[in-house]
Short mmCIF file of C-alpha atoms in Angstrom, two decimals:
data_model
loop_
_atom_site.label_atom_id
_atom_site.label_comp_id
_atom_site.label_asym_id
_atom_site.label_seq_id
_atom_site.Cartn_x
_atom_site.Cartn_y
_atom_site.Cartn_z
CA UNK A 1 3.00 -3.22 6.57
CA UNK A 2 9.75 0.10 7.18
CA UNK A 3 17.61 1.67 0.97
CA UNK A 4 22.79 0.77 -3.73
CA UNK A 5 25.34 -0.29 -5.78
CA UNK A 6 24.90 0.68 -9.05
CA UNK A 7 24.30 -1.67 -11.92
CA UNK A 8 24.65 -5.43 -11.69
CA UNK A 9 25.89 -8.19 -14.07
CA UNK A 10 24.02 -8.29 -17.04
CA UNK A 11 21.93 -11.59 -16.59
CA UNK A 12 21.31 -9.79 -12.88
CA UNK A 13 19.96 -6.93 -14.30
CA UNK A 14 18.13 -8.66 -17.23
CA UNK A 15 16.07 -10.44 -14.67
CA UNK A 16 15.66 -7.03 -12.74
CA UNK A 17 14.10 -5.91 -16.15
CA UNK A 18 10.99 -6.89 -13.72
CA UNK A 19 11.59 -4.37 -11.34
CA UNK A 20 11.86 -1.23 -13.59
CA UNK A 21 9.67 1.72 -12.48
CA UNK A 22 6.96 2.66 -15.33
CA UNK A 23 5.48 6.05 -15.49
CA UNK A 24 1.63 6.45 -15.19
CA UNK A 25 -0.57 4.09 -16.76
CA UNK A 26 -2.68 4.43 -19.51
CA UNK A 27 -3.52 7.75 -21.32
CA UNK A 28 -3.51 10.78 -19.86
CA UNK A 29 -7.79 12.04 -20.00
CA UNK A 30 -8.17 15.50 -20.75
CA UNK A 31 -9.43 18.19 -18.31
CA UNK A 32 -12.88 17.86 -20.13
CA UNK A 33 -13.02 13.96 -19.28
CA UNK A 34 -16.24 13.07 -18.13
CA UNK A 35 -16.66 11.03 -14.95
CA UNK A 36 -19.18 8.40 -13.59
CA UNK A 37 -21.78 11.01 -13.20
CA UNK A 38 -21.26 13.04 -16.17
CA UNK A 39 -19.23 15.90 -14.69
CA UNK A 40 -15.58 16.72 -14.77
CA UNK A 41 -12.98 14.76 -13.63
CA UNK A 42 -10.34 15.55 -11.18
CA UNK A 43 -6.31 15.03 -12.00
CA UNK A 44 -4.96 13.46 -9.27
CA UNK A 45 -1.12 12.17 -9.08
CA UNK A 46 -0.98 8.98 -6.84
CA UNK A 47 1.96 7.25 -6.01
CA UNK A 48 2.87 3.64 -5.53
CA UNK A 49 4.38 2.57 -2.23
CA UNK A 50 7.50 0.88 -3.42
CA UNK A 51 8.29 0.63 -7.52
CA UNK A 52 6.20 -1.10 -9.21
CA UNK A 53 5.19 -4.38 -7.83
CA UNK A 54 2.01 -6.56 -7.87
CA UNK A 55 1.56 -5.42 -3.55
CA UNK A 56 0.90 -1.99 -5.36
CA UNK A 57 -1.33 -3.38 -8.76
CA UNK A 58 -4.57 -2.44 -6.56
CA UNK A 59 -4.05 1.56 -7.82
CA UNK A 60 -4.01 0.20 -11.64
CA UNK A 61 -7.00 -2.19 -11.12
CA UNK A 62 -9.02 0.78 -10.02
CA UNK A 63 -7.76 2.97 -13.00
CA UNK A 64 -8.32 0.09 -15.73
CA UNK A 65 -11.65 -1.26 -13.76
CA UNK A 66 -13.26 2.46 -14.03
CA UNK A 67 -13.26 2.88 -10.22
CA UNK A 68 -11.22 5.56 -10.24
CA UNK A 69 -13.36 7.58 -13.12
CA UNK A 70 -16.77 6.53 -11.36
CA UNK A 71 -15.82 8.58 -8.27
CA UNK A 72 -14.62 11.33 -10.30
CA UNK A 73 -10.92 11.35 -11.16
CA UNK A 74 -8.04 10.96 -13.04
CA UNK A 75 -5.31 9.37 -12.03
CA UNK A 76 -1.69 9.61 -13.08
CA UNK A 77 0.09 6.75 -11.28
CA UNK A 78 3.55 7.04 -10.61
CA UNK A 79 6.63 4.60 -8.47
CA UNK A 80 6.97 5.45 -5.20
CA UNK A 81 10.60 5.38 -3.87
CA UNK A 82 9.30 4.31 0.24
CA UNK A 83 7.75 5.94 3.08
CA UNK A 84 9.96 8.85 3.57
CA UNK A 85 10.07 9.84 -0.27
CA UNK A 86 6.60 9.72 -0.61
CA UNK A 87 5.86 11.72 2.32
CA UNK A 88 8.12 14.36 0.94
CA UNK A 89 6.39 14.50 -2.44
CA UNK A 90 2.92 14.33 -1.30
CA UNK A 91 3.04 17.33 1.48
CA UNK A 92 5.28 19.04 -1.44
CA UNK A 93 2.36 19.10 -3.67
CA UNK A 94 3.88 16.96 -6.44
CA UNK A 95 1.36 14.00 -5.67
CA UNK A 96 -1.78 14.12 -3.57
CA UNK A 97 -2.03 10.71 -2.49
CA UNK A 98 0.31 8.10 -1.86
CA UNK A 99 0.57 4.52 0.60
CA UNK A 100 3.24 4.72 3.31
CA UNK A 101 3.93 2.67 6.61
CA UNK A 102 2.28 3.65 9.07
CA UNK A 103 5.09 3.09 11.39
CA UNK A 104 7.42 4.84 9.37
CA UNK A 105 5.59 7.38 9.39
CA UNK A 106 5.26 7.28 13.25
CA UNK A 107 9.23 7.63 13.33
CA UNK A 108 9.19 10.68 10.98
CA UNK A 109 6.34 12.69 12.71
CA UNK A 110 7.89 11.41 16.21
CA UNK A 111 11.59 12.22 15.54
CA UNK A 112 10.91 15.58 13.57
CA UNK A 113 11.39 14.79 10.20
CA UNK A 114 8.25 14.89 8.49
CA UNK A 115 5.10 16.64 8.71
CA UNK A 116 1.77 18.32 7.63
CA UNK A 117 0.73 14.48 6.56
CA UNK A 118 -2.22 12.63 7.42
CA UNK A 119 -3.42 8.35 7.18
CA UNK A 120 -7.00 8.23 5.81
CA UNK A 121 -7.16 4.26 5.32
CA UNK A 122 -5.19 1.44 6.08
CA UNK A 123 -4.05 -1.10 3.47
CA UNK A 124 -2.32 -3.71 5.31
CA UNK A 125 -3.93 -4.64 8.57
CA UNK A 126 -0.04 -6.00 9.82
CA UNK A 127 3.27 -4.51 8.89
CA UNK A 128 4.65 -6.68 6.21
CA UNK A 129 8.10 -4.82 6.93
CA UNK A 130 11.16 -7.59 6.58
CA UNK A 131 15.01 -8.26 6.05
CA UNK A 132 15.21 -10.21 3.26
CA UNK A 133 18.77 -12.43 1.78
CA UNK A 134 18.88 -15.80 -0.12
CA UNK A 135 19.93 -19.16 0.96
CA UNK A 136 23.74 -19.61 0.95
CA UNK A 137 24.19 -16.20 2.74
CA UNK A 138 23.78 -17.76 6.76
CA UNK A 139 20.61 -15.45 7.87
CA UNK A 140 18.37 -17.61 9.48
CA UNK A 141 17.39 -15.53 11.98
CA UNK A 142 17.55 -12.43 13.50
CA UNK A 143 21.01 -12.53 15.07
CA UNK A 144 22.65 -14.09 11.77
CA UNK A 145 21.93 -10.28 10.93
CA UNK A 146 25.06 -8.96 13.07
CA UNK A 147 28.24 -8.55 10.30
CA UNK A 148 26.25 -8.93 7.29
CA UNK A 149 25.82 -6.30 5.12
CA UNK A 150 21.98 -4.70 4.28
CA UNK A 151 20.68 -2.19 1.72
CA UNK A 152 18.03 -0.39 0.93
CA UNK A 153 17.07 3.52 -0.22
CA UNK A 154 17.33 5.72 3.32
CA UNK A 155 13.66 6.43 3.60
CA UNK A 156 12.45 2.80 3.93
CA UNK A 157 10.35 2.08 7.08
CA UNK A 158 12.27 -1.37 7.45
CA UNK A 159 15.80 0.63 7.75
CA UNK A 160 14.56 3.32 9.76
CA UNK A 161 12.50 0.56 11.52
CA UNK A 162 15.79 -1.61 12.26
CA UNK A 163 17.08 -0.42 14.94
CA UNK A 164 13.73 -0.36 17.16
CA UNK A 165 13.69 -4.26 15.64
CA UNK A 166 17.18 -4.97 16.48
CA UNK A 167 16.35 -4.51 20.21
CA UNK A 168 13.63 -6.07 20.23
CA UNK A 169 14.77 -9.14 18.57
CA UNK A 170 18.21 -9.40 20.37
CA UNK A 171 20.39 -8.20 17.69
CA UNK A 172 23.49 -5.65 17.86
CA UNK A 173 22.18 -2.93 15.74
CA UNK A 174 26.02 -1.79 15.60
CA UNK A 175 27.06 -4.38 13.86
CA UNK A 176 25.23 -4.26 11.53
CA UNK A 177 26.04 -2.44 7.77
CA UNK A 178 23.39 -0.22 5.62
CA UNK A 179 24.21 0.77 2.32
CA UNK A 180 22.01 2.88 0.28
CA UNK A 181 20.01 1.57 -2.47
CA UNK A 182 16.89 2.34 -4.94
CA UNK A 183 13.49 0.81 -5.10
CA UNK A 184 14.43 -0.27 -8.73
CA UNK A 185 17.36 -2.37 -8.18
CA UNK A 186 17.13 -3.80 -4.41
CA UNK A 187 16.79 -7.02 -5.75
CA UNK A 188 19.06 -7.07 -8.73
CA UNK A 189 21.97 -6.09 -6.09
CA UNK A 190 21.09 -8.91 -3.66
CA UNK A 191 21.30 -11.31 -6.68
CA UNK A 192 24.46 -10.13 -7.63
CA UNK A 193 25.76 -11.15 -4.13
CA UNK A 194 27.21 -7.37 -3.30
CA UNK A 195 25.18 -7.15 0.08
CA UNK A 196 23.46 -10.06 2.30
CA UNK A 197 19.92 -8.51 2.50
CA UNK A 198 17.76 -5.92 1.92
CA UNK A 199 15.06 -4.03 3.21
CA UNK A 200 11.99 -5.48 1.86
CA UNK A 201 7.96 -5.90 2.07
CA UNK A 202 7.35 -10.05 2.99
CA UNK A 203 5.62 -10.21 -0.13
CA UNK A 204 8.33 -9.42 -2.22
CA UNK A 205 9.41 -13.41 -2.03
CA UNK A 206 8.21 -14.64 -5.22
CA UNK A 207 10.07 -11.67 -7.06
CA UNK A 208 12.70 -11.98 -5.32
CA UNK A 209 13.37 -15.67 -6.09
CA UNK A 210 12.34 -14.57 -9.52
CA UNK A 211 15.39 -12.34 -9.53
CA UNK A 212 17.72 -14.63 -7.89
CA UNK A 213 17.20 -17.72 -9.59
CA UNK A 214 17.23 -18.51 -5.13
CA UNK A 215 14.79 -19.61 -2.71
CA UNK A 216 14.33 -16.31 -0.69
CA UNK A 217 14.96 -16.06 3.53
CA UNK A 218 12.52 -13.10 5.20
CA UNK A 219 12.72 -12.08 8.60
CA UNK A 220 9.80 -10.30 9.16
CA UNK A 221 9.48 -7.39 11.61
CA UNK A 222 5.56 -8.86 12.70
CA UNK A 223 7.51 -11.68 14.06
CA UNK A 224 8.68 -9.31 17.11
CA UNK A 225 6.40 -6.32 16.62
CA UNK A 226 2.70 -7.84 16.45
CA UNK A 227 0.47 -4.55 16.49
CA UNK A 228 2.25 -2.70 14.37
CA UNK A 229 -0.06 -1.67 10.69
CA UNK A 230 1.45 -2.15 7.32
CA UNK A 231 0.70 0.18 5.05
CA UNK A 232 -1.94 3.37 5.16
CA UNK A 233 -3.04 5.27 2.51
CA UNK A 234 -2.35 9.19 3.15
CA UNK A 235 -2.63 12.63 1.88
CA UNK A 236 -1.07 15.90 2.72
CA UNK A 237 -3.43 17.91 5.80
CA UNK A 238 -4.15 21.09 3.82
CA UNK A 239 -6.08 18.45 0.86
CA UNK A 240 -7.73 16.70 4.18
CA UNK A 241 -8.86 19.85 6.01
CA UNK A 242 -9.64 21.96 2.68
CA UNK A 243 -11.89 18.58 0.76
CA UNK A 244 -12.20 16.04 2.95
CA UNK A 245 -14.83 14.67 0.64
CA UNK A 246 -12.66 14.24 -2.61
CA UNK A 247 -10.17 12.37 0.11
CA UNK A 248 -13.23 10.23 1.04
CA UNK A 249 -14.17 9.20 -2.80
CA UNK A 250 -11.01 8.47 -3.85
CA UNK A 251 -9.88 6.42 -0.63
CA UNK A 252 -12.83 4.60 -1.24
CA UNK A 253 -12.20 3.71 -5.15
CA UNK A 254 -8.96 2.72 -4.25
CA UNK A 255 -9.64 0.53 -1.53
CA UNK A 256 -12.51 -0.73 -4.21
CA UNK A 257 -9.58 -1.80 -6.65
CA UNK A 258 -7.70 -3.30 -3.46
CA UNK A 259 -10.86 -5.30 -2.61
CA UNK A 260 -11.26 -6.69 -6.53
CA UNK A 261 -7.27 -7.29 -6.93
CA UNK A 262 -7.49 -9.44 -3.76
CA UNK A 263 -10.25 -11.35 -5.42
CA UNK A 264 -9.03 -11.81 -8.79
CA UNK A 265 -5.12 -11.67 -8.17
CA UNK A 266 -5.15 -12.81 -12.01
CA UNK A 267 -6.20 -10.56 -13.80
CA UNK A 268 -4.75 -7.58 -11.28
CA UNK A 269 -1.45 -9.46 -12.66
CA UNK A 270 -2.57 -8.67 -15.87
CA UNK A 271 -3.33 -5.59 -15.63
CA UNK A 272 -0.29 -4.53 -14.14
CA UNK A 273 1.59 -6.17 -16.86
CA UNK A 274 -0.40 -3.94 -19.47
CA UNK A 275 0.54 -1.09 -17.34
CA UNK A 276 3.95 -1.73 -16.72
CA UNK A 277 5.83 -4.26 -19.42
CA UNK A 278 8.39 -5.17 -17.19
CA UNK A 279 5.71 -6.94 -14.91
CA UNK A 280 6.30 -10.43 -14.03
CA UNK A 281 2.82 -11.52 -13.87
CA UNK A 282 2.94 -14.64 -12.00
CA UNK A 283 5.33 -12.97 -9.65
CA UNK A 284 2.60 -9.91 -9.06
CA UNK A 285 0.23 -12.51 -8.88
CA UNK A 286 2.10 -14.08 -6.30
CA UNK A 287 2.71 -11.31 -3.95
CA UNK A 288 -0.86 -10.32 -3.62
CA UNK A 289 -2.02 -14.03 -2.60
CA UNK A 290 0.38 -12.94 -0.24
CA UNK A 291 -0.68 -10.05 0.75
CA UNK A 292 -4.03 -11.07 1.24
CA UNK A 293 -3.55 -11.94 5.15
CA UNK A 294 -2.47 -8.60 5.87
CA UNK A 295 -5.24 -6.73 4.58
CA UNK A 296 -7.89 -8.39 6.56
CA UNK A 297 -8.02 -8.87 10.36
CA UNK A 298 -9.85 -10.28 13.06
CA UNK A 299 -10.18 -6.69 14.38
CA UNK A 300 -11.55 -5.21 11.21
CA UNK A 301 -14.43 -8.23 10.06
CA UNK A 302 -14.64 -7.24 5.96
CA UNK A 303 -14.47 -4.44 6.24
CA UNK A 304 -11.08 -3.21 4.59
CA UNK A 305 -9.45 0.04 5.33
CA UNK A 306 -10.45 0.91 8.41
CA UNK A 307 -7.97 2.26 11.89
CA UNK A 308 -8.34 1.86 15.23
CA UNK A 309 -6.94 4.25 16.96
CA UNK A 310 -6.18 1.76 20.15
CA UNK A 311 -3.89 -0.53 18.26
CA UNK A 312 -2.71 2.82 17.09
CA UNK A 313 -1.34 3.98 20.47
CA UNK A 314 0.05 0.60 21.21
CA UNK A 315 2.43 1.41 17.97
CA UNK A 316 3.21 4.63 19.23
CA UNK A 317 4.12 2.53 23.15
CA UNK A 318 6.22 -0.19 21.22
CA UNK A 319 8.32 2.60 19.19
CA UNK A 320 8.51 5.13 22.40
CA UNK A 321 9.70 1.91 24.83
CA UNK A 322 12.56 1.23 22.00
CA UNK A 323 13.29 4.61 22.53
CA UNK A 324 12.73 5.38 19.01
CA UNK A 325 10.94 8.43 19.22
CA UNK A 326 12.29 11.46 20.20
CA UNK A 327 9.06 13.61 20.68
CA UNK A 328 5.31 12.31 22.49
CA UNK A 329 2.80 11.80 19.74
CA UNK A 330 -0.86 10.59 19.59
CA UNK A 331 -2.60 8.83 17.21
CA UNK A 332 -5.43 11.90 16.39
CA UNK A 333 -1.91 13.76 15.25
CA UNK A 334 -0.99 10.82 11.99
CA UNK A 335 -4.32 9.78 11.09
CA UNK A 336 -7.42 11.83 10.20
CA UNK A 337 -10.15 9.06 11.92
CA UNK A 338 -13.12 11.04 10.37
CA UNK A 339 -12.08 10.02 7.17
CA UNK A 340 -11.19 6.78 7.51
CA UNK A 341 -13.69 3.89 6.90
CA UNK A 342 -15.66 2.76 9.97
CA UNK A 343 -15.42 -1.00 10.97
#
């Protein structure tokens, strides 16, 4: 499934209350905890893609559901600040685990910039990558982009993203403005009307309109870029190669807590309002109704998680014809395949 101004007015921000990155949820277990089959759990630090929105409540469903203790860990969750950041932290050591774009993570191993990273499972079938504004602001489509002025933080695949869109979609990438944002307060500084749009997953509508007080307008990247993956779940190579079987259990307990959030989008709501007070539950609930359609495809049956390492190389042909890549990559170089769940 692709950042600002500082603070906002105060009603802006008091509605961004919902926004607000929590620390991990829960209590922290001790290194004695016991696990689903009696023995020692493992700390683990996982970050969330993006904040702390319902597209990333799956990670607390498996923590508050047990799924996470049944396969042998503990989990501190933390807010993930977009792909780039938690690349960075994850091959740094500070996390093991995190969810990126896969595509943004294309443009970081392809131009350089990143690393010693590897995709174990997908979690969104379909980039959910998009510009969002608000009605009253004259984006209705792609080319209502050109003089407006966009934000979000620097390491977001839909900025990094943009300019391989732009082309694609007909749109003068030059005239087009980026200011720098955070994860935290996107949406609070598209409500206070200091930018036009921002960089933003397509299931962010119902909190953004939450925010706003506006009915939201997306332009989403799928719309021009139809085999590109949303988001994958990865880990830094030295965990892969060293234990590819803890990478295996806890992939799978994860995508076990994506798989019951899907199903009961509810109580995931819920339960990332218990985590996180600022939660807007019917907004989290929202987004993962949403986000439902991207998880699953025609190419995958049930079976959630899983890569294919054709539509995989298409990505890589899309990106590479925009010229967006400086250096030849393959798909066995971003994602670890015998780790990933078979379709």
């Amino acid at each position: 499934m692709r950042r600002l101004t500082r603070t906002v007015a105060a009603a802006t921000m008091a509605a961004s209350l919902a926004l607000v990155a929590a620390c991990s949820s829960g209590s922290d277990s001790t290194d004695d905890a016991k696990g689903g089959n009696g023995g020692s759990v493992e700390k683990v630090t996982y970050l969330t893609s993006f904040g702390n929105f319902g597209r990333d409540s799956y990670a607390w469903v498996a923590k508050e559901k047990g799924f996470f203790t049944e396969a042998g860990f503990d989990v501190e969750i933390k807010p993930g600040q977009g792909t780039g950041s938690v690349i960075q932290t994850v091959v740094g050591g500070q996390a093991q685990f995190g969810p990126i774009d896969l595509t943004g993570g294309l443009l970081q191993l392809g131009n350089g910039q990143a690393k010693d990273f590897v995709a174990v499972a997908a979690i969104q079938q379909r980039t959910m990558a998009a510009i969002a504004s608000v009605e009253g602001k004259g984006i209705a489509s792609p080319k209502d982009l050109e003089g407006k002025k966009l934000a979000d933080t620097p390491g977001s695949v839909v900025r990094n993203l943009f300019p391989t869109y732009a082309k694609m979609a007909g749109v003068d990438a030059s005239k087009v403005t980026w200011v720098n944002g955070e994860a935290q307060t996107l949406m609070g500084t598209l409500a206070s009307g200091t930018v036009d749009g921002i960089g933003q997953f397509v299931v962010g509508q119902p909190t953004i309109e939450t925010v706003t007080k506006k009915k939201a307008v997306l332009l989403p990247y799928s719309n021009v870029m139809q085999d590109l993956y949303g988001n994958v779940l990865i880990t830094s190579s030295k965990i892969a190669k060293e234990n590819p079987e803890m990478v295996k259990r806890f992939a799978g307990a994860l995508l076990k807590g994506l798989e019951y959030a899907l199903a009961h989008p509810q109580e995931a709501a819920d339960i990332l309002k218990k985590n996180v007070p600022a939660a807007v539950p019917a907004a989290a609930k929202a987004e993962l109704e949403l986000m439902a359609g991207y998880v699953r495809s025609s190419n995958t049956g049930t079976q959630i998680g899983t890569l294919d390492s054709g539509r995989v190389a298409k990505s890589i042909a899309i990106l590479q014809g925009a010229g967006a890549l400086k250096q030849n990559i393959t798909p066995d170089q971003i994602i670890d395949f015998s780790l990933a769940p078979k379709a």
